[in-house]
PDB file of C-alpha atoms in Angstrom:
ATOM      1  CA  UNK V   1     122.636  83.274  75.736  1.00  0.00           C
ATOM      2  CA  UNK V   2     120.765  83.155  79.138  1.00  0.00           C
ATOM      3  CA  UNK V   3     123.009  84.507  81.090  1.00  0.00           C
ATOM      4  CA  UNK V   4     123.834  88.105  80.777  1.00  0.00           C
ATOM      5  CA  UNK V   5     126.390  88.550  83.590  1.00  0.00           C
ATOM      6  CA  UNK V   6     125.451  92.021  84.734  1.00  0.00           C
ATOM      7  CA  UNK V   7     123.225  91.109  87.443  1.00  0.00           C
ATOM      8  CA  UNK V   8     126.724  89.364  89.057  1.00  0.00           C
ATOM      9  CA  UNK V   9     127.161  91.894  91.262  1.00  0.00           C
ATOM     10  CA  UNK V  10     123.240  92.111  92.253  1.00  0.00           C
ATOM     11  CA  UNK V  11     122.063  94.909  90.868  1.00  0.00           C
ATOM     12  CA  UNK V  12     119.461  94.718  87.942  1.00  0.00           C
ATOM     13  CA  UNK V  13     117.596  96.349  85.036  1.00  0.00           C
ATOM     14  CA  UNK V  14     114.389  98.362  85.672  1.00  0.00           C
ATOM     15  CA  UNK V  15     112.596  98.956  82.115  1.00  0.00           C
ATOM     16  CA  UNK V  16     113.990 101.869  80.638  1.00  0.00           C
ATOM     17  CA  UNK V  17     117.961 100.626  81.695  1.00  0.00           C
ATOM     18  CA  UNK V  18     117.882 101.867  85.461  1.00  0.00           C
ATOM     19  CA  UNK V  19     119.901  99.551  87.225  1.00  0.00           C
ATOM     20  CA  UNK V  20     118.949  99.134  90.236  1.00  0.00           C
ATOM     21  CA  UNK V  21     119.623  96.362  93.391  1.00  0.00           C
ATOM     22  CA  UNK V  22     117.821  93.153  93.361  1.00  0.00           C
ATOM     23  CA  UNK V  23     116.702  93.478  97.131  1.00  0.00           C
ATOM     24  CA  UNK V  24     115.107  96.644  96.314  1.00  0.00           C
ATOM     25  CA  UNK V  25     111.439  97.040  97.206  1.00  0.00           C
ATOM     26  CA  UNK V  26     109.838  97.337  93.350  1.00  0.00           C
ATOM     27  CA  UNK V  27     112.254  93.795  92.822  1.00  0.00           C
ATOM     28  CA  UNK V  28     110.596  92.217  95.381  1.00  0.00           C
ATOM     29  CA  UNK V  29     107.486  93.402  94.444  1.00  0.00           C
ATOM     30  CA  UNK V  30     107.245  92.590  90.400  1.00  0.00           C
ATOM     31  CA  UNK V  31     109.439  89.148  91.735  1.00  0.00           C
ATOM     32  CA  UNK V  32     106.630  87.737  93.994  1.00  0.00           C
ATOM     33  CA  UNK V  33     104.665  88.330  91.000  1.00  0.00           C
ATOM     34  CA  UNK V  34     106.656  86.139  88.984  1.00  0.00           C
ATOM     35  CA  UNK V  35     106.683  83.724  92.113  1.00  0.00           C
ATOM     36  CA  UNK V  36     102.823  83.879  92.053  1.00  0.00           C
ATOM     37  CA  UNK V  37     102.746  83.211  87.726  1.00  0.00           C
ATOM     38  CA  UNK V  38     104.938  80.350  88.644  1.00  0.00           C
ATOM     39  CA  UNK V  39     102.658  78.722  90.765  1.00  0.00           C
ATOM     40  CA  UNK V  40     100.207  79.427  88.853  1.00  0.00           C
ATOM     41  CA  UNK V  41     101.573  77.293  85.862  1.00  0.00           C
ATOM     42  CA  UNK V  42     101.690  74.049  88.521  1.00  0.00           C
ATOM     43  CA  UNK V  43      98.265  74.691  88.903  1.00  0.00           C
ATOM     44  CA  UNK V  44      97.442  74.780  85.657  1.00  0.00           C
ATOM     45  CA  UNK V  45      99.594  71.488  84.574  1.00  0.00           C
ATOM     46  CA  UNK V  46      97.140  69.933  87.592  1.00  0.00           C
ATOM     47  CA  UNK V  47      94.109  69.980  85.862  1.00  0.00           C
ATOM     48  CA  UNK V  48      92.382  68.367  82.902  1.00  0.00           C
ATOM     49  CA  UNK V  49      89.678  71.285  82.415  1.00  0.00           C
ATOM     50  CA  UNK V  50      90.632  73.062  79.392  1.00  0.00           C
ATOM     51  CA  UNK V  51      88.332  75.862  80.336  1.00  0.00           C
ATOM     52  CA  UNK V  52      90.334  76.671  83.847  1.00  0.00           C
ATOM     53  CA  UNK V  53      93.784  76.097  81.885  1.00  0.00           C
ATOM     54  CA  UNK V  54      92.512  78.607  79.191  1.00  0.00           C
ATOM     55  CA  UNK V  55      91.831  81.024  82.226  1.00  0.00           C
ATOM     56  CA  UNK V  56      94.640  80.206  84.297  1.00  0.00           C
ATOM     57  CA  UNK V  57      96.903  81.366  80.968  1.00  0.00           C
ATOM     58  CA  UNK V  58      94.974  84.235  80.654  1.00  0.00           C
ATOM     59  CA  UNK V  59      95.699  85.325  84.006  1.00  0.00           C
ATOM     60  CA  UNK V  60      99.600  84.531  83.805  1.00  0.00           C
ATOM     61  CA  UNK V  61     100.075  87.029  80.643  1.00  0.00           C
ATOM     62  CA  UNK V  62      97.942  89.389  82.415  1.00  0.00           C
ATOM     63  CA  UNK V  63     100.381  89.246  85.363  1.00  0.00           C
ATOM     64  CA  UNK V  64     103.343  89.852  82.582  1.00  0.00           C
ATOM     65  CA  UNK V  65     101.636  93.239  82.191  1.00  0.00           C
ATOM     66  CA  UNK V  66     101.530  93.570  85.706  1.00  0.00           C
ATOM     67  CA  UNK V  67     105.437  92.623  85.872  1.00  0.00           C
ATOM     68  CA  UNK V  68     106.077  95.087  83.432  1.00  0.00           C
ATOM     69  CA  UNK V  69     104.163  97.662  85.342  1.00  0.00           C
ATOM     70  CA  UNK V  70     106.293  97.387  88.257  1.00  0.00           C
ATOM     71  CA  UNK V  71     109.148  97.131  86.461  1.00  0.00           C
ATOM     72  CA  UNK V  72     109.143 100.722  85.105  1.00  0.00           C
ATOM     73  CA  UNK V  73     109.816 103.554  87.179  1.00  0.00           C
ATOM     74  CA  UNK V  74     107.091 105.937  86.487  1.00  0.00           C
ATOM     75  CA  UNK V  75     108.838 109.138  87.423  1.00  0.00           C
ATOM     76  CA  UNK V  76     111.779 108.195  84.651  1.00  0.00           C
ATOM     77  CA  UNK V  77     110.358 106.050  82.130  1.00  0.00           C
ATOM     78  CA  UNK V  78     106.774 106.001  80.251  1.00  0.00           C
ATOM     79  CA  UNK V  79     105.002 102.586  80.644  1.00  0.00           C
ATOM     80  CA  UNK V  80     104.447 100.503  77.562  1.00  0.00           C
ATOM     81  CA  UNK V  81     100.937 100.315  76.844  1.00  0.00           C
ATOM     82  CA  UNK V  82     100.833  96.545  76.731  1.00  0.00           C
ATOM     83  CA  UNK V  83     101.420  96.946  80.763  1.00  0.00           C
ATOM     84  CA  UNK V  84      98.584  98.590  81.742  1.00  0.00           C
ATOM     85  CA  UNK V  85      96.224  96.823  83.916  1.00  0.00           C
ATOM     86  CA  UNK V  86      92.522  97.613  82.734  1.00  0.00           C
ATOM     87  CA  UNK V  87      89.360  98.013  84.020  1.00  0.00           C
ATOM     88  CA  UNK V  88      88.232  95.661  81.345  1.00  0.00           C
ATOM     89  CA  UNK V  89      90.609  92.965  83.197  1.00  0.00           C
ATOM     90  CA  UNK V  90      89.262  93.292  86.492  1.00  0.00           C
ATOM     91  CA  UNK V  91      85.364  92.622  84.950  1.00  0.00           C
ATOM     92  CA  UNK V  92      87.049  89.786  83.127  1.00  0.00           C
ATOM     93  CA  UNK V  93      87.625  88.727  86.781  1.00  0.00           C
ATOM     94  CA  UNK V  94      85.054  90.011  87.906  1.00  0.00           C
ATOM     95  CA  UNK V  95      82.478  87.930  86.035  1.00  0.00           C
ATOM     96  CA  UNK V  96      84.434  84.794  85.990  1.00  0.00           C
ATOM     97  CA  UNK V  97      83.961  84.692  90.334  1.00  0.00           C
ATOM     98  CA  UNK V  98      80.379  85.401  89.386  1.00  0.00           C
ATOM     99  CA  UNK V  99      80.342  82.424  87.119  1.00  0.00           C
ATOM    100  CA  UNK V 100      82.061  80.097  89.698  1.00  0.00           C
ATOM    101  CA  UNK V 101      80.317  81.519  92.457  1.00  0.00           C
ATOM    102  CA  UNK V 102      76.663  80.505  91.050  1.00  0.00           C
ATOM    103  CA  UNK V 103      77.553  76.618  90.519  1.00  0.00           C
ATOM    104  CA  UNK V 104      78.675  76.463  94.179  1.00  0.00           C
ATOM    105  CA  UNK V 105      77.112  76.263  97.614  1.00  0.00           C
ATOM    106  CA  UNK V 106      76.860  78.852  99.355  1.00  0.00           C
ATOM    107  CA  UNK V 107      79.545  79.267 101.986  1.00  0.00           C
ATOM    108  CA  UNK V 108      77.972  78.655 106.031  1.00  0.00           C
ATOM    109  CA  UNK V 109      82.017  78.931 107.151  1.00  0.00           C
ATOM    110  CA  UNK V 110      85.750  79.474 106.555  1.00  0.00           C
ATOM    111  CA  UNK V 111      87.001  77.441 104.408  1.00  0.00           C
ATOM    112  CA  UNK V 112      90.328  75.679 104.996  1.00  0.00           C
ATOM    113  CA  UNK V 113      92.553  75.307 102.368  1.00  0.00           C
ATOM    114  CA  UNK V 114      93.100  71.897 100.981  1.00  0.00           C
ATOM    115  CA  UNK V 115      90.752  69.253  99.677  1.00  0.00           C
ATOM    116  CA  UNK V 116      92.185  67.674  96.443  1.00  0.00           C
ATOM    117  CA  UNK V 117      95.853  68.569  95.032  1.00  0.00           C
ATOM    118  CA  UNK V 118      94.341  70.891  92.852  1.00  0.00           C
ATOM    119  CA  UNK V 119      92.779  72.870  95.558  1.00  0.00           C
ATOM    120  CA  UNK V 120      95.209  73.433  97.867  1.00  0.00           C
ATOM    121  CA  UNK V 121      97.726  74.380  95.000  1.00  0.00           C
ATOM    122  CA  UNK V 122      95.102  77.324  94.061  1.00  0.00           C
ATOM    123  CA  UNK V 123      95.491  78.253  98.045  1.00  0.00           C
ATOM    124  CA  UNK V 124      98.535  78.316  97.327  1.00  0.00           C
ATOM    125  CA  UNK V 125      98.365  81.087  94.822  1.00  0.00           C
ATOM    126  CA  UNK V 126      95.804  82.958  96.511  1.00  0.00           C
ATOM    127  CA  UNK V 127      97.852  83.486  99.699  1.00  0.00           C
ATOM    128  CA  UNK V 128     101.403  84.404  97.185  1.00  0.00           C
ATOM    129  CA  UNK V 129      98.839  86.746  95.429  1.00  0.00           C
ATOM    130  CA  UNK V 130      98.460  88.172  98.791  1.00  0.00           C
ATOM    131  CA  UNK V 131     101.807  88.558  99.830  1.00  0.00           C
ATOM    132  CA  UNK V 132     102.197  90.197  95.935  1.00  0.00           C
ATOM    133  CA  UNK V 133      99.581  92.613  97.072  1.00  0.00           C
ATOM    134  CA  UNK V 134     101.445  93.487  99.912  1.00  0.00           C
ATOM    135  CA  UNK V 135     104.542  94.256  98.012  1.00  0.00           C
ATOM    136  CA  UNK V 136     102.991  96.383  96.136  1.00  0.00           C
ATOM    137  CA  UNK V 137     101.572  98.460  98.358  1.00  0.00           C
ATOM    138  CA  UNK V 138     104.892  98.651 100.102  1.00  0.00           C
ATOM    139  CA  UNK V 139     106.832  99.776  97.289  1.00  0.00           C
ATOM    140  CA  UNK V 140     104.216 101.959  96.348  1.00  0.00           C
ATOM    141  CA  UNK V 141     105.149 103.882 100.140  1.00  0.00           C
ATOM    142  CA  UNK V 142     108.579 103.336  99.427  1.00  0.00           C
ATOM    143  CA  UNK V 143     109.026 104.613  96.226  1.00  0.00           C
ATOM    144  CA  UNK V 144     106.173 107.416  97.327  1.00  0.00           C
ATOM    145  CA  UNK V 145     104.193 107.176  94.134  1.00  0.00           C
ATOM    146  CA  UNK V 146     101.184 108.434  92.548  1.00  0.00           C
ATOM    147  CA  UNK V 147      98.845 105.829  94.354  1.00  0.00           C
ATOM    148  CA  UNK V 148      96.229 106.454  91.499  1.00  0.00           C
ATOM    149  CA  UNK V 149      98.665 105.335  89.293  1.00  0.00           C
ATOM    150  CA  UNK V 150      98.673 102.071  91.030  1.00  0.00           C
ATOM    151  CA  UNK V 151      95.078 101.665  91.845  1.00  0.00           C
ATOM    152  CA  UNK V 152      93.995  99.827  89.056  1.00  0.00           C
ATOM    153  CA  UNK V 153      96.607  97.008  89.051  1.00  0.00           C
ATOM    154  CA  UNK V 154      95.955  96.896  93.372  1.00  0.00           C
ATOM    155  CA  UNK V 155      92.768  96.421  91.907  1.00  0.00           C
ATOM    156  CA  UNK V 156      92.999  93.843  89.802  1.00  0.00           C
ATOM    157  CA  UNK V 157      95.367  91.956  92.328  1.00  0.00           C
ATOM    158  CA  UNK V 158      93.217  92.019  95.130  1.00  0.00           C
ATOM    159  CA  UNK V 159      90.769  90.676  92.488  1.00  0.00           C
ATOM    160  CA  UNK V 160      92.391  87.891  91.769  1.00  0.00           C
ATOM    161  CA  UNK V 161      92.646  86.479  94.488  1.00  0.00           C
ATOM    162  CA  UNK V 162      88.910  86.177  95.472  1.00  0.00           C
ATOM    163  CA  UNK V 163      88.960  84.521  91.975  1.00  0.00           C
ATOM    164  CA  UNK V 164      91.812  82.067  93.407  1.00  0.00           C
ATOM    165  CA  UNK V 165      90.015  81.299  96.326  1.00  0.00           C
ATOM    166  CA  UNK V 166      86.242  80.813  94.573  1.00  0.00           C
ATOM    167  CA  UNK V 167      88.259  78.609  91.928  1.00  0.00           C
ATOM    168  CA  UNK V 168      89.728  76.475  94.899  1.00  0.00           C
ATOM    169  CA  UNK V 169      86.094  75.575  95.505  1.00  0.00           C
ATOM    170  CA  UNK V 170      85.692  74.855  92.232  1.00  0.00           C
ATOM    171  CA  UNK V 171      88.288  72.232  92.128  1.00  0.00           C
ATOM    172  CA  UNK V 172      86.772  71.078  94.858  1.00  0.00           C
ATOM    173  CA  UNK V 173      84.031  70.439  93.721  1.00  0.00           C
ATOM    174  CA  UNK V 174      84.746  69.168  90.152  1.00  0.00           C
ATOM    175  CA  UNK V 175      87.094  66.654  92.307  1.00  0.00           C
ATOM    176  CA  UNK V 176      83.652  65.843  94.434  1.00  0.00           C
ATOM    177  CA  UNK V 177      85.666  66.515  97.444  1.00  0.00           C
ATOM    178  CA  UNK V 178      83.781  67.790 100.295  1.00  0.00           C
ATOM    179  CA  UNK V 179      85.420  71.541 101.247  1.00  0.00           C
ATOM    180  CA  UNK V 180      86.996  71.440 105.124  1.00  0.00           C
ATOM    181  CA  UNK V 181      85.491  74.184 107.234  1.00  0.00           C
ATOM    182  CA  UNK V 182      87.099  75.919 110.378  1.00  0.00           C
ATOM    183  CA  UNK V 183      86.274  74.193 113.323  1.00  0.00           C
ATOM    184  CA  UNK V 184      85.898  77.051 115.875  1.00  0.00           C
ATOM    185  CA  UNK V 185      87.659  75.399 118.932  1.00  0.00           C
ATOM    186  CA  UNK V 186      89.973  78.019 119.554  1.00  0.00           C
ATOM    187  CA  UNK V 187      87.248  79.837 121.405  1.00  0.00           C
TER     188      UNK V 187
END
Protein backbone atom coordinates (compact mmCIF):
# COMPACT_ATOMS: atom_id res chain seq x y z
CA UNK A 1 0.00 0.00 0.00
CA UNK A 2 1.10 3.67 -0.64
CA UNK A 3 -0.35 5.16 1.88
CA UNK A 4 0.85 4.58 5.34
CA UNK A 5 -1.44 6.90 7.34
CA UNK A 6 1.00 8.06 9.97
CA UNK A 7 2.08 11.13 8.39
CA UNK A 8 -1.99 12.20 8.85
CA UNK A 9 -1.33 14.21 11.50
CA UNK A 10 1.99 15.83 9.83
CA UNK A 11 4.60 14.56 11.47
CA UNK A 12 7.07 12.12 9.65
CA UNK A 13 9.85 9.51 9.76
CA UNK A 14 13.53 10.60 9.95
CA UNK A 15 15.80 7.37 9.13
CA UNK A 16 16.30 5.57 12.15
CA UNK A 17 12.17 5.99 13.21
CA UNK A 18 12.40 9.67 14.68
CA UNK A 19 9.28 11.15 13.92
CA UNK A 20 9.50 14.30 13.45
CA UNK A 21 7.10 17.40 11.79
CA UNK A 22 6.98 17.79 8.13
CA UNK A 23 7.63 21.68 8.29
CA UNK A 24 10.71 21.02 10.10
CA UNK A 25 13.92 22.50 8.71
CA UNK A 26 15.91 18.96 7.70
CA UNK A 27 12.10 18.17 5.82
CA UNK A 28 12.37 21.03 3.94
CA UNK A 29 15.73 20.59 3.27
CA UNK A 30 16.02 16.67 1.98
CA UNK A 31 12.22 17.75 0.29
CA UNK A 32 13.60 20.50 -2.06
CA UNK A 33 15.94 17.86 -2.90
CA UNK A 34 13.38 15.62 -4.01
CA UNK A 35 11.72 18.79 -5.69
CA UNK A 36 15.08 19.38 -7.51
CA UNK A 37 15.34 15.15 -8.63
CA UNK A 38 11.89 15.80 -9.87
CA UNK A 39 12.72 18.33 -12.16
CA UNK A 40 15.40 16.83 -13.02
CA UNK A 41 13.51 13.74 -14.51
CA UNK A 42 11.41 16.46 -16.91
CA UNK A 43 14.60 17.39 -18.04
CA UNK A 44 15.75 14.33 -18.76
CA UNK A 45 12.36 13.02 -20.63
CA UNK A 46 13.26 16.47 -22.84
CA UNK A 47 16.07 15.27 -24.53
CA UNK A 48 17.07 12.71 -27.13
CA UNK A 49 20.93 12.57 -26.05
CA UNK A 50 21.41 9.36 -24.41
CA UNK A 51 24.69 10.57 -23.05
CA UNK A 52 22.97 13.67 -20.94
CA UNK A 53 20.00 11.18 -19.93
CA UNK A 54 22.70 8.64 -18.74
CA UNK A 55 24.15 11.65 -16.65
CA UNK A 56 21.09 13.25 -15.69
CA UNK A 57 20.18 9.55 -13.96
CA UNK A 58 23.33 9.45 -12.51
CA UNK A 59 22.86 12.59 -10.81
CA UNK A 60 19.17 11.77 -9.55
CA UNK A 61 20.45 8.48 -7.55
CA UNK A 62 23.26 10.49 -6.39
CA UNK A 63 20.75 12.99 -4.94
CA UNK A 64 18.90 9.73 -3.26
CA UNK A 65 22.14 9.50 -1.27
CA UNK A 66 21.96 12.97 -0.62
CA UNK A 67 18.14 12.51 0.56
CA UNK A 68 19.17 9.91 2.70
CA UNK A 69 21.88 12.01 4.17
CA UNK A 70 19.57 14.54 5.35
CA UNK A 71 17.24 12.30 6.35
CA UNK A 72 19.27 10.83 9.26
CA UNK A 73 19.90 12.65 12.27
CA UNK A 74 23.52 12.33 12.86
CA UNK A 75 23.57 12.84 16.59
CA UNK A 76 20.94 9.65 16.93
CA UNK A 77 21.35 7.49 14.08
CA UNK A 78 24.60 6.24 12.01
CA UNK A 79 24.29 7.06 8.25
CA UNK A 80 24.07 4.19 5.82
CA UNK A 81 27.04 4.08 3.80
CA UNK A 82 25.20 4.13 0.51
CA UNK A 83 24.41 7.99 1.63
CA UNK A 84 27.54 9.37 1.73
CA UNK A 85 28.36 11.97 -0.71
CA UNK A 86 32.05 11.40 -2.04
CA UNK A 87 34.78 13.18 -3.14
CA UNK A 88 34.85 10.83 -6.04
CA UNK A 89 31.22 12.36 -6.93
CA UNK A 90 32.12 15.82 -6.93
CA UNK A 91 35.27 14.98 -9.65
CA UNK A 92 32.61 13.01 -11.45
CA UNK A 93 31.12 16.55 -11.63
CA UNK A 94 33.82 18.04 -11.69
CA UNK A 95 35.16 16.71 -14.99
CA UNK A 96 31.89 16.46 -16.70
CA UNK A 97 31.70 20.82 -16.50
CA UNK A 98 35.22 20.46 -17.81
CA UNK A 99 34.00 18.35 -20.65
CA UNK A 100 31.02 20.69 -21.47
CA UNK A 101 32.89 23.64 -20.80
CA UNK A 102 35.64 22.91 -23.67
CA UNK A 103 32.95 22.39 -26.62
CA UNK A 104 31.46 25.81 -25.75
CA UNK A 105 32.26 29.46 -26.30
CA UNK A 106 33.59 31.12 -24.00
CA UNK A 107 31.20 33.25 -21.98
CA UNK A 108 31.71 37.52 -22.82
CA UNK A 109 28.29 37.93 -20.41
CA UNK A 110 25.48 36.70 -18.14
CA UNK A 111 23.63 34.45 -19.51
CA UNK A 112 19.83 34.54 -19.27
CA UNK A 113 18.08 31.59 -18.79
CA UNK A 114 16.03 30.26 -21.59
CA UNK A 115 16.82 29.47 -25.19
CA UNK A 116 15.20 26.11 -26.21
CA UNK A 117 12.72 24.07 -23.77
CA UNK A 118 15.47 22.08 -22.80
CA UNK A 119 17.48 24.94 -21.57
CA UNK A 120 15.42 26.78 -19.59
CA UNK A 121 14.14 23.50 -17.85
CA UNK A 122 17.99 22.90 -16.76
CA UNK A 123 17.65 26.72 -15.30
CA UNK A 124 15.19 25.50 -13.80
CA UNK A 125 17.07 22.96 -11.81
CA UNK A 126 20.00 24.98 -11.30
CA UNK A 127 18.14 27.76 -9.44
CA UNK A 128 15.91 24.65 -7.16
CA UNK A 129 19.51 23.26 -6.66
CA UNK A 130 20.15 26.58 -5.23
CA UNK A 131 17.38 27.03 -3.09
CA UNK A 132 18.38 23.06 -1.95
CA UNK A 133 21.70 24.53 -1.07
CA UNK A 134 20.22 26.98 0.96
CA UNK A 135 18.23 24.56 2.95
CA UNK A 136 20.87 22.89 3.77
CA UNK A 137 22.87 25.24 5.09
CA UNK A 138 19.94 26.39 7.14
CA UNK A 139 19.22 23.25 8.74
CA UNK A 140 22.68 22.68 9.18
CA UNK A 141 22.41 26.19 11.75
CA UNK A 142 19.31 24.93 12.92
CA UNK A 143 19.99 21.65 13.86
CA UNK A 144 23.71 23.11 14.95
CA UNK A 145 25.67 20.31 13.37
CA UNK A 146 29.06 19.20 12.75
CA UNK A 147 29.48 21.47 9.55
CA UNK A 148 32.37 19.08 8.43
CA UNK A 149 30.01 16.54 8.44
CA UNK A 150 28.10 18.37 5.86
CA UNK A 151 30.84 19.79 3.80
CA UNK A 152 31.16 17.30 1.35
CA UNK A 153 27.49 16.96 0.25
CA UNK A 154 27.45 21.33 0.34
CA UNK A 155 30.09 20.44 -1.85
CA UNK A 156 28.82 18.43 -4.19
CA UNK A 157 25.53 20.59 -4.31
CA UNK A 158 27.03 23.71 -5.01
CA UNK A 159 28.75 21.57 -7.70
CA UNK A 160 26.03 20.70 -9.35
CA UNK A 161 24.74 23.38 -10.11
CA UNK A 162 27.63 24.99 -12.13
CA UNK A 163 27.17 21.60 -13.94
CA UNK A 164 23.31 22.63 -14.44
CA UNK A 165 24.07 25.83 -15.65
CA UNK A 166 27.24 24.76 -18.17
CA UNK A 167 24.72 21.90 -19.36
CA UNK A 168 22.01 24.66 -20.09
CA UNK A 169 24.55 25.90 -22.62
CA UNK A 170 24.93 22.77 -23.83
CA UNK A 171 21.39 22.34 -24.78
CA UNK A 172 21.74 25.32 -26.21
CA UNK A 173 23.87 24.69 -28.27
CA UNK A 174 23.06 21.10 -29.42
CA UNK A 175 19.50 22.92 -30.14
CA UNK A 176 21.74 25.63 -32.31
CA UNK A 177 20.00 28.23 -30.36
CA UNK A 178 21.90 31.31 -29.88
CA UNK A 179 22.33 31.83 -25.73
CA UNK A 180 20.46 35.38 -24.56
CA UNK A 181 22.88 37.61 -22.72
CA UNK A 182 22.02 40.37 -20.05
CA UNK A 183 21.47 43.48 -21.60
CA UNK A 184 22.94 45.95 -19.03
CA UNK A 185 20.22 48.72 -19.20
CA UNK A 186 19.53 48.85 -15.72
CA UNK A 187 22.54 51.06 -15.31
Amino acid sequence: MVYTRTGDSGTTSLVGGVRTEKDNVRLEAYGTVDELNSHLGLLSAMTDDESIRAELQWIQNSLFAVGSFLATDLSTTQVNEASVVTEEMITHIEKNIDEIETSLPRLKAFVLPGGCVAAAQCNVCRTVCRRAERRIVTMVKFIDADEAQYATLLKYINRLSDFLFVLGRKLNNIANIDEIFWNNVCQ
